[in-house]
XYZ file of N, CA, C and O in Angstrom:
588
model
N 74.385 7.673 -93.979
C 74.899 8.555 -93.457
C 73.798 9.997 -93.207
O 73.310 10.368 -92.067
N 72.659 9.832 -94.621
C 71.121 10.142 -94.485
C 70.463 9.957 -92.737
O 70.160 10.512 -92.616
N 70.573 8.796 -92.903
C 69.684 8.078 -91.270
C 70.115 8.377 -90.830
O 69.682 8.683 -89.739
N 71.699 8.231 -89.935
C 72.146 8.807 -89.233
C 71.647 10.388 -88.990
O 71.176 10.620 -87.915
N 71.698 11.287 -89.620
C 71.558 12.904 -89.239
C 70.089 13.168 -88.962
O 69.655 13.733 -88.249
N 69.612 12.358 -89.862
C 67.880 12.143 -90.042
C 67.400 11.311 -87.885
O 66.368 12.693 -87.731
N 68.183 10.697 -87.929
C 67.703 10.214 -86.488
C 68.218 11.017 -85.240
O 67.387 11.403 -84.219
N 69.270 11.449 -85.521
C 70.185 12.161 -84.191
C 68.850 14.292 -84.971
O 68.965 14.390 -83.513
N 68.188 14.525 -85.790
C 67.968 15.288 -85.735
C 66.690 15.823 -85.052
O 66.405 16.039 -84.658
N 66.015 13.661 -85.019
C 64.351 13.366 -84.281
C 64.778 13.457 -82.796
O 63.807 14.187 -82.432
N 66.026 12.978 -82.717
C 66.357 12.998 -81.283
C 66.720 14.232 -80.764
O 66.141 14.994 -80.044
N 66.826 14.987 -81.608
C 67.147 16.723 -81.207
C 66.580 17.225 -80.791
O 66.059 17.878 -79.687
N 65.413 17.591 -81.903
C 63.851 18.112 -82.333
C 63.103 17.422 -80.678
O 62.111 18.554 -79.810
N 63.435 16.266 -80.581
C 62.354 15.781 -79.398
C 62.668 16.232 -77.720
O 62.027 16.389 -77.424
N 63.705 16.533 -78.006
C 64.188 16.339 -76.926
C 64.208 17.940 -76.759
O 63.933 18.158 -75.708
N 64.968 18.294 -77.204
C 64.213 20.084 -77.106
C 62.685 20.285 -76.843
O 62.510 21.331 -75.993
N 61.759 19.830 -77.871
C 60.522 18.807 -77.468
C 60.325 19.519 -75.495
O 59.452 19.963 -75.303
N 61.310 18.728 -75.726
C 61.049 18.090 -73.632
C 61.065 19.292 -73.293
O 60.646 19.512 -72.165
N 62.580 18.983 -73.466
C 62.979 20.936 -72.414
C 61.734 22.224 -72.584
O 61.684 22.933 -71.701
N 61.274 22.621 -74.053
C 60.653 23.548 -74.058
C 59.438 23.356 -73.254
O 58.608 24.127 -72.761
N 58.568 22.093 -72.753
C 57.855 22.737 -71.604
C 57.848 22.706 -70.473
O 57.110 23.195 -70.014
N 58.467 22.762 -70.054
C 59.619 22.892 -68.720
C 59.694 23.835 -68.900
O 59.642 25.293 -67.413
N 60.041 24.950 -70.000
C 60.853 26.079 -70.239
C 59.660 26.860 -70.157
O 59.471 28.120 -69.912
N 58.228 26.347 -71.446
C 57.121 27.458 -71.180
C 56.369 27.473 -69.967
O 55.595 28.181 -69.620
N 56.336 26.615 -69.089
C 55.893 26.908 -67.675
C 56.631 27.491 -66.931
O 55.804 28.549 -65.513
N 57.628 27.642 -66.731
C 58.351 29.006 -66.197
C 58.319 30.050 -66.461
O 58.926 30.695 -67.884
N 57.530 30.926 -66.383
C 57.580 32.416 -66.578
C 57.528 33.403 -65.525
O 57.042 32.961 -65.084
N 57.496 34.563 -66.133
C 57.635 36.235 -64.881
C 56.833 36.950 -66.336
O 57.702 37.524 -66.917
N 55.286 37.225 -66.067
C 55.167 38.496 -65.860
C 54.862 39.301 -65.314
O 53.928 38.752 -63.984
N 55.092 40.271 -65.271
C 54.581 41.282 -64.100
C 53.230 41.766 -63.825
O 52.185 41.397 -64.728
N 53.360 41.800 -62.886
C 51.920 42.110 -61.704
C 51.305 40.198 -61.549
O 50.243 40.718 -60.968
N 52.060 38.917 -62.195
C 51.605 38.152 -61.162
C 52.587 37.707 -60.569
O 51.577 35.799 -60.491
N 53.771 38.107 -60.678
C 54.910 37.351 -60.060
C 55.074 35.639 -61.339
O 55.081 36.239 -62.334
N 56.251 34.736 -60.746
C 56.947 35.020 -61.216
C 56.801 33.252 -61.121
O 57.298 32.786 -60.089
N 56.779 32.052 -61.620
C 56.882 31.106 -61.533
C 58.524 29.973 -61.836
O 58.929 30.544 -62.871
N 58.837 29.396 -61.566
C 59.882 28.904 -61.522
C 59.869 27.347 -60.685
O 59.096 27.302 -59.532
N 60.599 26.508 -61.775
C 60.252 25.108 -61.309
C 61.644 24.280 -61.105
O 62.611 24.501 -61.597
N 61.407 24.030 -59.284
C 62.988 23.444 -59.055
C 62.360 22.011 -58.888
O 61.194 20.953 -58.174
N 63.452 21.129 -59.586
C 63.582 19.210 -59.702
C 64.439 18.707 -59.346
O 65.595 19.515 -59.827
N 64.656 17.687 -59.169
C 65.300 16.526 -58.912
C 66.355 16.661 -60.007
O 65.486 16.073 -61.380
N 67.658 16.450 -60.529
C 67.960 16.827 -61.963
C 68.080 14.960 -62.251
O 67.814 15.152 -63.566
N 67.601 14.397 -61.525
C 67.660 13.079 -62.182
C 65.889 13.325 -62.432
O 65.910 12.304 -63.896
N 65.368 13.480 -62.501
C 63.827 13.995 -63.120
C 63.900 14.925 -64.896
O 63.384 14.308 -65.178
N 65.359 15.685 -64.140
C 65.116 16.357 -65.506
C 66.313 15.360 -66.587
O 65.938 15.504 -67.457
N 66.390 14.440 -66.290
C 67.079 13.711 -66.794
C 66.439 12.551 -67.894
O 66.828 12.305 -68.680
N 65.607 12.447 -67.115
C 64.539 11.094 -67.633
C 63.668 11.976 -68.542
O 63.147 11.723 -68.555
N 62.962 13.915 -69.150
C 62.147 14.202 -69.131
C 62.674 13.591 -71.078
O 63.624 14.320 -71.247
N 61.441 13.355 -71.435
C 61.527 12.900 -72.991
C 62.527 11.827 -73.522
O 62.121 11.605 -74.054
N 62.520 10.960 -72.563
C 63.013 9.683 -72.188
C 61.766 8.944 -71.803
O 60.941 9.019 -71.229
N 61.029 7.495 -72.808
C 60.999 6.211 -72.770
C 60.837 5.871 -71.319
O 61.825 4.889 -71.761
N 59.406 5.501 -70.757
C 60.581 4.314 -69.836
C 59.916 2.613 -70.352
O 59.447 2.480 -70.847
N 61.128 1.744 -69.411
C 61.821 0.744 -69.802
C 59.819 -0.054 -69.669
O 59.378 0.117 -68.997
N 59.673 -0.374 -70.933
C 57.919 -1.377 -70.245
C 58.022 -3.047 -69.782
O 59.225 -3.424 -69.794
N 58.009 -2.865 -68.918
C 58.112 -4.843 -68.232
C 56.125 -5.170 -68.502
O 55.610 -4.833 -68.401
N 56.548 -6.076 -67.543
C 55.298 -6.532 -67.327
C 54.105 -7.507 -67.363
O 53.434 -7.816 -67.030
N 54.376 -6.200 -65.734
C 53.086 -5.919 -64.840
C 52.866 -4.783 -64.839
O 53.438 -3.748 -66.113
N 51.707 -4.742 -64.856
C 50.765 -3.468 -65.601
C 50.597 -2.597 -64.403
O 50.653 -3.008 -62.738
N 50.937 -0.959 -64.271
C 51.132 -0.345 -63.179
C 49.877 0.381 -62.730
O 48.433 0.528 -64.154
N 49.443 0.874 -62.130
C 48.551 1.108 -61.328
C 48.347 2.789 -60.918
O 49.455 3.279 -59.935
N 47.423 3.510 -60.568
C 47.731 5.058 -59.939
C 46.589 4.089 -58.165
O 45.124 3.366 -58.611
N 47.167 4.249 -57.090
C 46.497 3.854 -55.603
C 45.486 5.197 -55.526
O 46.448 6.913 -55.276
N 44.949 5.341 -55.434
C 43.353 7.184 -54.992
C 42.393 6.643 -54.054
O 42.324 5.864 -53.773
N 41.536 7.864 -53.594
C 40.931 6.860 -52.705
C 39.527 7.068 -53.387
O 39.526 7.260 -54.876
N 38.779 5.966 -53.075
C 37.511 5.834 -53.838
C 36.514 4.418 -52.729
O 36.735 4.676 -51.950
N 35.404 3.550 -53.675
C 34.862 2.510 -53.117
C 34.714 1.636 -53.225
O 34.751 1.230 -55.064
N 34.587 0.775 -52.427
C 34.888 -0.498 -53.350
C 33.057 -0.906 -52.016
O 32.591 0.016 -51.177
N 32.786 -2.696 -52.576
C 31.858 -2.989 -52.024
C 32.252 -3.721 -51.351
O 32.991 -4.935 -51.567
N 31.582 -3.483 -49.981
C 31.811 -5.147 -48.823
C 30.923 -6.526 -49.366
O 29.889 -5.934 -48.789
N 31.431 -7.293 -49.681
C 30.589 -8.575 -49.808
C 30.887 -8.860 -48.559
O 29.393 -10.467 -48.858
N 31.198 -9.170 -48.007
C 31.328 -10.326 -47.189
C 32.859 -9.841 -45.542
O 33.673 -9.344 -46.129
N 32.389 -9.881 -43.895
C 32.805 -9.382 -43.636
C 32.543 -10.650 -41.811
O 30.987 -10.151 -41.466
N 33.463 -11.721 -42.384
C 33.878 -12.206 -40.924
C 34.425 -11.854 -39.621
O 34.724 -10.900 -39.817
N 34.571 -12.667 -39.005
C 36.111 -13.235 -37.837
C 37.117 -13.280 -37.784
O 37.484 -13.510 -39.151
N 38.054 -13.804 -37.176
C 39.389 -14.088 -37.056
C 39.775 -15.598 -37.434
O 40.711 -16.115 -37.330
N 38.389 -16.659 -37.750
C 38.705 -17.950 -37.378
C 39.006 -18.779 -38.960
O 38.916 -17.724 -40.531
N 39.529 -19.811 -38.935
C 39.608 -20.257 -39.913
C 38.473 -20.228 -41.069
O 38.165 -20.623 -42.421
N 37.269 -20.631 -40.300
C 35.913 -20.765 -41.257
C 35.292 -19.505 -41.967
O 34.983 -19.374 -43.418
N 35.891 -18.183 -41.191
C 35.258 -16.794 -41.995
C 37.187 -16.650 -42.947
O 36.400 -16.107 -44.201
N 38.021 -17.018 -43.318
C 39.267 -17.273 -44.107
C 38.629 -17.939 -45.477
O 37.951 -17.604 -47.298
N 37.964 -19.220 -45.051
C 37.352 -19.879 -45.710
C 36.328 -19.219 -46.967
O 35.660 -19.433 -47.837
N 35.408 -19.048 -45.780
C 34.084 -18.050 -46.135
C 34.014 -16.876 -46.959
O 33.684 -16.794 -48.191
N 35.063 -15.797 -46.673
C 35.418 -14.855 -47.376
C 36.365 -15.540 -49.453
O 36.110 -14.639 -49.916
N 36.746 -16.605 -49.375
C 36.994 -16.554 -50.535
C 35.855 -18.388 -51.261
O 35.931 -17.785 -52.091
N 35.215 -18.435 -50.352
C 33.944 -18.719 -50.822
C 33.062 -16.995 -51.369
O 32.702 -18.023 -52.491
N 32.791 -16.266 -50.952
C 32.143 -15.326 -51.180
C 32.997 -14.682 -52.978
O 32.290 -14.568 -53.857
N 34.544 -14.696 -52.437
C 35.037 -14.362 -53.729
C 35.406 -15.598 -54.490
O 34.810 -14.408 -56.169
N 34.961 -16.592 -54.714
C 34.787 -17.323 -56.002
C 33.315 -17.339 -56.126
O 33.122 -16.845 -58.070
N 32.358 -16.937 -55.179
C 30.967 -16.916 -55.982
C 30.911 -15.238 -57.003
O 30.132 -15.482 -57.671
N 31.414 -13.819 -56.492
C 31.645 -12.932 -57.103
C 31.906 -13.491 -58.446
O 31.331 -12.684 -59.741
N 33.186 -13.883 -58.163
C 33.638 -14.267 -59.916
C 33.156 -14.524 -60.642
O 33.014 -14.654 -61.705
N 31.880 -15.850 -60.222
C 31.254 -16.522 -60.772
C 29.849 -15.529 -61.669
O 30.081 -15.814 -63.020
N 29.619 -14.378 -60.641
C 28.148 -13.695 -61.133
C 29.002 -12.457 -61.898
O 27.917 -12.316 -63.232
N 30.036 -11.999 -61.156
C 30.641 -11.362 -62.378
C 32.699 -11.041 -62.407
O 32.876 -10.584 -61.633
N 32.329 -11.969 -63.612
C 33.883 -12.238 -64.153
C 35.137 -10.644 -64.160
O 35.968 -10.404 -63.897
N 34.327 -9.664 -64.057
C 35.238 -8.356 -64.848
C 35.125 -7.801 -63.487
O 36.173 -6.674 -63.573
N 35.202 -7.940 -62.225
C 34.970 -6.795 -61.287
C 36.180 -7.798 -60.687
O 36.749 -9.083 -61.126
N 37.284 -6.478 -60.146
C 38.674 -7.527 -58.881
C 37.809 -7.177 -57.890
O 36.939 -7.008 -56.884
N 38.587 -9.007 -57.791
C 38.070 -9.001 -56.317
C 39.604 -8.646 -54.907
O 40.014 -9.590 -55.460
N 39.112 -8.713 -53.689
C 40.272 -8.753 -52.492
C 39.693 -8.758 -51.733
O 38.874 -8.749 -50.587
N 40.137 -10.442 -51.413
C 40.262 -10.891 -50.588
C 41.572 -10.844 -48.919
O 42.038 -11.182 -49.523
N 40.944 -10.422 -47.870
C 42.004 -9.482 -47.046
C 41.335 -10.074 -45.543
O 40.706 -10.212 -45.000
N 43.009 -10.156 -44.724
C 42.222 -9.924 -43.469
C 43.142 -8.739 -42.654
O 43.972 -8.259 -42.696
N 42.123 -7.713 -41.697
C 42.379 -6.747 -41.161
C 41.773 -6.733 -40.630
O 40.119 -6.958 -40.333
N 42.618 -6.772 -39.043
C 42.579 -7.451 -37.862
C 41.064 -6.404 -37.298
O 41.645 -5.860 -37.224
N 40.428 -7.321 -36.942
C 40.081 -8.630 -36.792
C 39.120 -9.673 -37.304
O 38.579 -10.660 -36.905
N 39.096 -9.136 -38.918
C 37.768 -9.548 -39.630
C 38.928 -10.144 -40.758
O 39.668 -9.230 -41.802
N 38.273 -11.194 -41.269
C 38.286 -11.206 -43.242
C 37.618 -11.202 -44.173
O 36.734 -10.447 -42.876
N 37.801 -10.104 -45.214
C 37.441 -9.006 -45.682
C 37.046 -9.476 -46.953
O 37.656 -10.286 -47.213
N 35.648 -9.560 -47.741
C 35.726 -9.358 -49.060
C 35.033 -8.266 -49.972
O 34.373 -8.203 -49.690
N 35.946 -7.898 -50.783
C 35.593 -6.195 -51.027
C 35.912 -7.053 -52.972
O 37.350 -7.455 -52.976
N 34.701 -6.109 -53.533
C 35.268 -6.050 -54.992
C 35.175 -4.379 -55.397
O 34.213 -4.202 -55.335
N 35.939 -4.412 -56.670
C 35.271 -3.992 -57.227
C 35.830 -2.551 -56.973
O 36.614 -2.498 -55.897
N 36.547 -1.293 -58.055
C 37.220 -0.574 -57.683
C 36.269 1.017 -58.290
O 36.829 1.185 -59.481
N 35.843 1.904 -57.881
C 34.543 2.876 -58.226
C 35.242 4.052 -57.743
O 36.062 4.280 -56.664
N 35.536 5.099 -58.585
C 35.606 6.635 -58.299
C 34.715 7.067 -57.596
O 34.504 7.832 -56.611
N 33.101 6.681 -58.044
C 32.070 7.560 -57.458
C 31.555 6.742 -56.747
O 31.105 5.155 -56.319
N 31.082 7.323 -55.900
C 30.033 6.171 -54.764
C 27.823 5.504 -55.656
O 27.941 4.907 -55.682
N 27.999 6.084 -57.170
C 27.316 6.382 -57.596
C 27.125 5.223 -58.116
O 26.556 3.657 -58.871
N 28.223 4.636 -59.096
C 29.167 3.782 -60.033
C 28.782 2.460 -59.058
O 28.756 1.672 -59.413
N 29.732 2.321 -57.513
C 29.714 1.640 -56.326
C 28.213 1.461 -55.856
O 27.863 -0.071 -55.774
N 27.428 2.540 -56.182
C 25.719 2.186 -55.511
C 25.256 0.860 -57.063
O 24.287 -0.544 -56.328
N 24.863 1.267 -58.078
C 24.665 0.996 -59.298
C 25.010 -0.202 -59.353
O 24.131 -1.633 -59.085
N 26.671 -0.905 -58.896
C 26.893 -2.276 -59.021
C 26.590 -3.109 -57.457
O 26.307 -4.363 -57.595
N 26.312 -2.531 -56.181
C 25.600 -2.826 -54.816
C 24.399 -3.762 -55.358
O 23.726 -4.582 -55.356
N 23.254 -2.940 -56.143
C 22.346 -3.048 -56.558
C 22.568 -4.105 -57.164
O 21.810 -5.339 -57.013
N 23.455 -4.677 -58.497
C 23.353 -6.345 -59.067
C 23.358 -7.161 -58.216
O 23.234 -7.413 -58.811
N 25.033 -6.471 -57.237
C 24.621 -8.059 -56.628
C 24.026 -8.264 -55.639
O 23.708 -9.272 -55.166
N 22.927 -7.406 -54.968
C 22.347 -7.642 -54.552
C 21.043 -8.220 -55.125
O 20.228 -9.593 -54.746
N 20.689 -8.511 -56.700
C 19.823 -8.712 -57.224
C 20.085 -10.127 -57.618
O 18.590 -10.814 -58.019
N 21.006 -10.586 -57.528
C 21.287 -12.007 -57.690
C 20.990 -12.724 -56.469
O 20.325 -14.087 -56.861
N 20.330 -12.526 -55.562
C 19.858 -13.111 -54.266
C 21.279 -13.590 -53.873
O 21.401 -14.522 -52.631
N 21.989 -13.545 -53.960
C 23.383 -14.969 -53.273
C 23.820 -14.038 -52.462
O 24.289 -14.359 -51.048
N 24.471 -12.972 -52.705
C 25.184 -11.390 -51.762
C 24.327 -10.934 -51.050
O 23.311 -10.221 -51.662
N 23.648 -11.116 -50.224
C 22.697 -10.363 -48.775
C 23.457 -9.035 -48.125
O 22.362 -7.967 -48.319
N 24.458 -9.416 -47.876
C 24.771 -8.176 -46.909
C 26.178 -7.535 -47.354
O 27.267 -7.835 -46.973
N 25.419 -6.625 -48.332
C 26.877 -5.840 -48.908
C 26.535 -4.367 -48.720
O 25.205 -3.918 -48.507
N 27.887 -3.785 -48.354
C 27.999 -2.556 -48.454
C 29.065 -1.681 -49.139
O 29.569 -2.020 -49.292
N 28.569 -0.826 -49.022
C 30.185 0.602 -49.890
C 30.894 0.622 -49.009
O 30.087 1.430 -47.683
N 31.624 1.119 -49.225
C 32.882 1.466 -48.026
C 33.868 2.015 -48.577
O 34.648 1.745 -50.125
N 34.440 3.275 -48.093
C 35.438 4.362 -48.981
C 36.469 3.572 -48.533
O 36.951 3.005 -47.617
N 37.496 3.308 -49.733
C 38.891 2.786 -49.627
C 39.766 3.442 -50.555
O 39.341 3.514 -51.680
N 41.282 2.909 -50.036
C 42.547 2.914 -51.339
C 41.690 2.116 -52.718
O 42.516 1.059 -52.445
N 41.831 2.467 -54.012
C 41.572 1.877 -54.805
C 43.275 1.578 -56.205
O 43.215 2.340 -55.955
N 42.143 1.019 -57.401
C 43.356 1.179 -58.046
C 42.922 1.225 -59.274
O 42.366 0.619 -59.554
N 43.718 2.388 -59.687
C 43.450 2.580 -61.196
C 44.256 1.798 -62.694
O 45.160 2.441 -62.272
N 43.901 1.787 -63.217
C 45.131 0.598 -64.365
C 45.192 1.846 -64.505
O 44.842 3.236 -65.538
N 47.014 2.113 -65.316
C 47.239 3.175 -66.126
C 47.518 2.940 -67.612
O 46.532 1.874 -68.610
């Protein structure tokens, strides 16, 4: 019985704390206006609840930079070349994520997810230093940031 009461108390305190976060954001300060939060009741029902864990990794998509290691044409040979460059990048730099895609009219191989152009430039210099990747450039792209 004590365990049940303790559990009920903890759940109530957690829910109250979650609700107080929303209520603390809403304020009416004279001379500064009134802050009111309008949200969907479904979102309000989720506050204070833990998301179910799934096997997939969650990412945030944001603007950033990638290094373009290969840009060919639209032939089958270009596709094979793009995958070959991707495997070479993985061989030299296994920590980098590699994105091989067909964006008409060319096959592309882009590597890395960099928030700043300085990070991308440092990695681009490391790629060039290997002597294997000669025509590399930095491109602005939508990147994936793991949560």
